[in-house]
Structures are given as structure tokens and as C-alpha cells.
PDB file of C-alpha atoms in Angstrom:
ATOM      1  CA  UNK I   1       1.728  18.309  -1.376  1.00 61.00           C
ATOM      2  CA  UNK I   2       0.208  14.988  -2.421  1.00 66.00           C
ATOM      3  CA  UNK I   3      -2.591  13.896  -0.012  1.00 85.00           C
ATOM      4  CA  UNK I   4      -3.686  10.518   0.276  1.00 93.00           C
ATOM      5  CA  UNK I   5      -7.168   9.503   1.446  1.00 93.00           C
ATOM      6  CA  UNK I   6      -7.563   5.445   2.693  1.00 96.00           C
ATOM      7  CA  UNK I   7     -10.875   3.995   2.953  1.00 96.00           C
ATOM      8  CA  UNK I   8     -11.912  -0.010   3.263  1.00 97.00           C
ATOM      9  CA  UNK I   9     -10.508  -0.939   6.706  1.00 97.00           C
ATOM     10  CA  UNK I  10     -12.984  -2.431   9.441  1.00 97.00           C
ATOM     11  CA  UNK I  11     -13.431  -5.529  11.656  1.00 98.00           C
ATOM     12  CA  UNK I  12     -13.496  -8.974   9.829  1.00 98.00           C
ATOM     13  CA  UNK I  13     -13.447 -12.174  11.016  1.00 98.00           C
ATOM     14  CA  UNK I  14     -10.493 -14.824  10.057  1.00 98.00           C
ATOM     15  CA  UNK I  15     -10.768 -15.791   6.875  1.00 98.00           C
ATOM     16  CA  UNK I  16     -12.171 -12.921   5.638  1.00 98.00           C
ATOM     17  CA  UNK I  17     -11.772 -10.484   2.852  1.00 98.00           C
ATOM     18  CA  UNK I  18     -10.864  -6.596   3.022  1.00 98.00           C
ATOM     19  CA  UNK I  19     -10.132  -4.095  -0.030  1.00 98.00           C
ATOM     20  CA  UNK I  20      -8.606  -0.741   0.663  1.00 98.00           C
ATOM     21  CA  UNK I  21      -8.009   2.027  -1.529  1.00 98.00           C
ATOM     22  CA  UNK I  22      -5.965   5.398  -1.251  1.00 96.00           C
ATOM     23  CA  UNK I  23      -6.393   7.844  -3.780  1.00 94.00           C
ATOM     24  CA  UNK I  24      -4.335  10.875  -4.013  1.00 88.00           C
ATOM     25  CA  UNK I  25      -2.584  13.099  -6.708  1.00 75.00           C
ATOM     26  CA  UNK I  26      -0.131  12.501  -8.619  1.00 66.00           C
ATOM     27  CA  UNK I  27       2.140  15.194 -10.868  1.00 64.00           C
ATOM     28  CA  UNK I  28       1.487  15.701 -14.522  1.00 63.00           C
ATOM     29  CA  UNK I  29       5.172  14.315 -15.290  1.00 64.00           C
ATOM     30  CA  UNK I  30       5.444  12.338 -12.314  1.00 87.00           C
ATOM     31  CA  UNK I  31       5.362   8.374 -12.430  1.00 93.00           C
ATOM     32  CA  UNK I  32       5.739   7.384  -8.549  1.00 94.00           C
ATOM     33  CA  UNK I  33       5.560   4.302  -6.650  1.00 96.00           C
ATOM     34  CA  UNK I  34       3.498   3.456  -4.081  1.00 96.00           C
ATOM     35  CA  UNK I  35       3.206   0.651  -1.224  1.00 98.00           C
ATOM     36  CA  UNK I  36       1.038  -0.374   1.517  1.00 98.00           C
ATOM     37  CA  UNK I  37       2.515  -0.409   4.647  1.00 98.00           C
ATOM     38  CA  UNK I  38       0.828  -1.645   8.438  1.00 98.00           C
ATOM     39  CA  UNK I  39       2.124  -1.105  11.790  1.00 98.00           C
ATOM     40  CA  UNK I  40       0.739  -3.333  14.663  1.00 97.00           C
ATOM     41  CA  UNK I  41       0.275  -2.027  18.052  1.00 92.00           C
ATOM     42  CA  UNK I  42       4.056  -2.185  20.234  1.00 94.00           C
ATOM     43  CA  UNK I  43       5.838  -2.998  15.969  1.00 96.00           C
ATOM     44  CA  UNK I  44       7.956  -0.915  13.661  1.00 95.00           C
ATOM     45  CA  UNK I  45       5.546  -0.076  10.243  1.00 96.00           C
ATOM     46  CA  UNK I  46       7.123  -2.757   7.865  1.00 97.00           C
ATOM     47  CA  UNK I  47       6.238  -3.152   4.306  1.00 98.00           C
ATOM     48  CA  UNK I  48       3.031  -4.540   3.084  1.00 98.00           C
ATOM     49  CA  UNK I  49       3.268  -4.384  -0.731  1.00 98.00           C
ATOM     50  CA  UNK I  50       4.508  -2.117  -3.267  1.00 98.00           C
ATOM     51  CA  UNK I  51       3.864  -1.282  -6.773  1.00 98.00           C
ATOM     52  CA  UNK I  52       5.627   0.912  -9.750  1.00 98.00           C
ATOM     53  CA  UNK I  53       3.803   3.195 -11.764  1.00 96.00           C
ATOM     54  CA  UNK I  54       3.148   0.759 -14.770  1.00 97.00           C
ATOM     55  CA  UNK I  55       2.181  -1.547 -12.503  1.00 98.00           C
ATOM     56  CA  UNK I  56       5.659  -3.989 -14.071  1.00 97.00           C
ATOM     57  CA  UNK I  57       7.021  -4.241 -10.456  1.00 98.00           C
ATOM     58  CA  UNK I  58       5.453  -5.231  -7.695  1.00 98.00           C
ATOM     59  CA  UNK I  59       6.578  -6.628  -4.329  1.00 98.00           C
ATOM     60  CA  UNK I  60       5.205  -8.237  -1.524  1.00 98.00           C
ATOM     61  CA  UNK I  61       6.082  -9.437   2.042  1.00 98.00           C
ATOM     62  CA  UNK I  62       6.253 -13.129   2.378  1.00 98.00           C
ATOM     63  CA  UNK I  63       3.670 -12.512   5.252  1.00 98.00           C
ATOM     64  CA  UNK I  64       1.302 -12.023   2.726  1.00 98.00           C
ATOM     65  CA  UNK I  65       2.143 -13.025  -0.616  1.00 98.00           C
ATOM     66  CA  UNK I  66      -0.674 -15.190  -2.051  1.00 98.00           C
ATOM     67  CA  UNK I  67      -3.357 -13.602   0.277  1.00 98.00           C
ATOM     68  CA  UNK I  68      -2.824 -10.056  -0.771  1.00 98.00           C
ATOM     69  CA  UNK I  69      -2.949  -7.996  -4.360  1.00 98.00           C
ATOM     70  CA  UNK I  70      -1.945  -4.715  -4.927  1.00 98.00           C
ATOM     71  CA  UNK I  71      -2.849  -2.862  -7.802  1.00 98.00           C
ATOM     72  CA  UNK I  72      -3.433   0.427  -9.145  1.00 97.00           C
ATOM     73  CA  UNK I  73      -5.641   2.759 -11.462  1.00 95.00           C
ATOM     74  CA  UNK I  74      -3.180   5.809 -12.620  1.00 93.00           C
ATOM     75  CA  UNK I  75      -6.749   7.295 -14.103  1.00 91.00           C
ATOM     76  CA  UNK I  76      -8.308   7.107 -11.005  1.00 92.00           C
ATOM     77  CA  UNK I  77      -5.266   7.926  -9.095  1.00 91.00           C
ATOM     78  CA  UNK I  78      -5.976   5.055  -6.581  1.00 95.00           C
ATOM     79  CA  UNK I  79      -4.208   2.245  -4.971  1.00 97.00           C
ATOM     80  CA  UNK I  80      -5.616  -0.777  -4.009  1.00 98.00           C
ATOM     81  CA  UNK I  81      -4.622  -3.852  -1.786  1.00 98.00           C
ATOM     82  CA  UNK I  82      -7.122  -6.606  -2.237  1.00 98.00           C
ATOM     83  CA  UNK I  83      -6.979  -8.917   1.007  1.00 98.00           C
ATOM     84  CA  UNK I  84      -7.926 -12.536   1.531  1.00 98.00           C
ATOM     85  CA  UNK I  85      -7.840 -15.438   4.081  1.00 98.00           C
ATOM     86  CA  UNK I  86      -7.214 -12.704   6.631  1.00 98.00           C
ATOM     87  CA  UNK I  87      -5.661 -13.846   9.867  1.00 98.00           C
ATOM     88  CA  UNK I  88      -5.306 -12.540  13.309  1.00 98.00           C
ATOM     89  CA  UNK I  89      -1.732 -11.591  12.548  1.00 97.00           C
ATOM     90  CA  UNK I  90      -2.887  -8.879   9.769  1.00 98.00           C
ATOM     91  CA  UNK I  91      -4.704  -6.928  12.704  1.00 98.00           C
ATOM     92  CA  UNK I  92      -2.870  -3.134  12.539  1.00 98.00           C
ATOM     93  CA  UNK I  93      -3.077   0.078  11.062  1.00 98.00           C
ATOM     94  CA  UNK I  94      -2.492  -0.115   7.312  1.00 98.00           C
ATOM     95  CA  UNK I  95      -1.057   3.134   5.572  1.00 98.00           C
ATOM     96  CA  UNK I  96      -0.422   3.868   2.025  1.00 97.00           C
ATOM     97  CA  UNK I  97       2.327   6.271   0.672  1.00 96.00           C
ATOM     98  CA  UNK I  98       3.783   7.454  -2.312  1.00 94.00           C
ATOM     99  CA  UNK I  99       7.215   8.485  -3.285  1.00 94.00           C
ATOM    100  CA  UNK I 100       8.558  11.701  -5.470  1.00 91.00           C
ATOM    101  CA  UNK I 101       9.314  10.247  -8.673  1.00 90.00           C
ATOM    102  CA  UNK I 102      12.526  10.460  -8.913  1.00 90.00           C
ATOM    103  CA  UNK I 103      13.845   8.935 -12.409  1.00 91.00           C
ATOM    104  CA  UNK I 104      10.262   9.194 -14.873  1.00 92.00           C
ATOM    105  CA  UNK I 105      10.752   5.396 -15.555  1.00 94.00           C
ATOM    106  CA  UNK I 106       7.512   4.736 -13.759  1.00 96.00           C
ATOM    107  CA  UNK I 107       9.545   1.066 -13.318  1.00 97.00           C
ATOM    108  CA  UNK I 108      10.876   0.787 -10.057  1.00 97.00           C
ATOM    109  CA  UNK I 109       9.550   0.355  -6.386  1.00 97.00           C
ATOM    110  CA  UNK I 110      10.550   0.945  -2.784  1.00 98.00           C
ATOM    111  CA  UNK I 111      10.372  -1.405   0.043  1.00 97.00           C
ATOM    112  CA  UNK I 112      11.724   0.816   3.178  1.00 97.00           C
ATOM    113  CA  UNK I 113       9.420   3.373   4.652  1.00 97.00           C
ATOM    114  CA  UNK I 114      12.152   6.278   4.507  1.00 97.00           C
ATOM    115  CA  UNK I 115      11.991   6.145   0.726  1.00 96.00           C
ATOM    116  CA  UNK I 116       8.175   7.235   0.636  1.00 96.00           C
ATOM    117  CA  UNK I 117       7.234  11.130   1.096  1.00 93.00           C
ATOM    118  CA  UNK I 118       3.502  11.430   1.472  1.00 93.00           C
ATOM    119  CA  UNK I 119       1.581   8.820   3.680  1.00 95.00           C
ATOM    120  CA  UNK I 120      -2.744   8.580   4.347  1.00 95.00           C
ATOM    121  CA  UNK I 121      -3.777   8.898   7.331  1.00 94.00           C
ATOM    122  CA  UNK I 122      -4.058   5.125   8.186  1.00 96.00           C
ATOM    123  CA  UNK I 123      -7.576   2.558   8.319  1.00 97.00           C
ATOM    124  CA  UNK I 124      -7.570   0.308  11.050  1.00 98.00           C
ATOM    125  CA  UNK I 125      -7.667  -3.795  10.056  1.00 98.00           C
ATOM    126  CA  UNK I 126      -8.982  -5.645  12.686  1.00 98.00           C
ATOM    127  CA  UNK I 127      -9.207  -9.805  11.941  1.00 98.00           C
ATOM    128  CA  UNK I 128     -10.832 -11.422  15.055  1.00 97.00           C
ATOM    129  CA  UNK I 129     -14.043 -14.043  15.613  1.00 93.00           C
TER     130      UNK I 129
END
């Protein structure tokens, strides 16, 4: 079991700026990915961003790209997503997860919710005036 705890979520106003983290535990030989995903009220939970283990891959939605940063502290065992300009349109539920590593490369990233085992709990985003 790998649990994830999310914090930094809350009500912002457009424009705005939001940073979340999720820290959880990661195996001694393991080297997983992990992503941000959100999920608006009445939507599927599409992909946010997503990051190897090295931190050499990263992805993001073209939603968000230029707004949003993802990064990560293997020490710390936290993931972060670092959010600017907000807009009404970011306004969900934001999870993070984390995958089984499943080659040691610590290289490689997944973009489709099926791929990721362990999930927080969720931190609401709410960008509104």
C-alpha cells in the first residue's frame, strides 16, 4: 500500500496561483511515476500532468501547459503542481497517483488513469471572483 496525502487546494480567484503537494511512499527499489489528474463535476478525470522518477519526462495537457509545473522531491517523497493564471475552467477535484514501477528506469511516464495504482484522496480547486 502506498498512501498519498494532497494538501494546497482552496478557492482562488481568476488569475490566481495554487500549489499542491501529495506526499506518499515510495519502495526502496522502486522508481515510479506520478501525475496529477482533475475531474470536474458531470467530466471523466483526464490527465493534468505527469512526471518520471528523475524528473527527465514530464507531460502536460495542452489545457495547461505554460500555466502549470509539476515537479517532484524523491527525498521528500512529494509531488508538486505549481499553478498560475488560474481560470474558471481549472475548477474540479485534483488527484494525484502513482504507478508500480514497473521497469526501474525511473524514465518513463503515464498519461491514462488506468495505468496509475494508488490515488490521494482529492483537494478541491475552486477559481471564481
Amino acid at each position: 500500500q502506498v498512501p498519498l496525502v494532497e494538501t494546497g487546494g482552496g478557492l482562488v480567484q481568476p488569475g490566481g496561483s495554487l500549489k499542491l503537494s501529495c506526499t506518499g511512499s515510495e519502495g526502496t527499489f522502486s522508481r515510479p511515476p506520478m501525475a496529477w489528474f482533475r475531474q470536474a463535476p458531470g467530466k471523466e478525470r483526464d490527465i493534468v500532468a505527469a512526471i518520471s522518477w528523475s524528473s527527465s519526462s514530464i507531460y502536460y495537457a495542452d489545457s495547461v501547459k505554460g500555466r502549470f509545473t509539476i515537479s517532484r522531491d524523491n527525498a521528500k517523497k512529494t509531488v508538486y503542481l505549481q499553478m498560475h493564471s488560474l481560470k474558471p475552467e481549472d475548477t474540479a477535484v485534483y488527484y494525484c497517483a502513482l504507478a508500480q514501477d514497473a521497469y526501474g528506469s525511473g524514465t518513463y511516464y503515464y498519461t491514462e488513469s488506468g495505468r496509475y495504482d494508488y490515488w490521494g484522496q482529492g483537494t478541491q480547486v475552486t477559481v471564481s471572483s
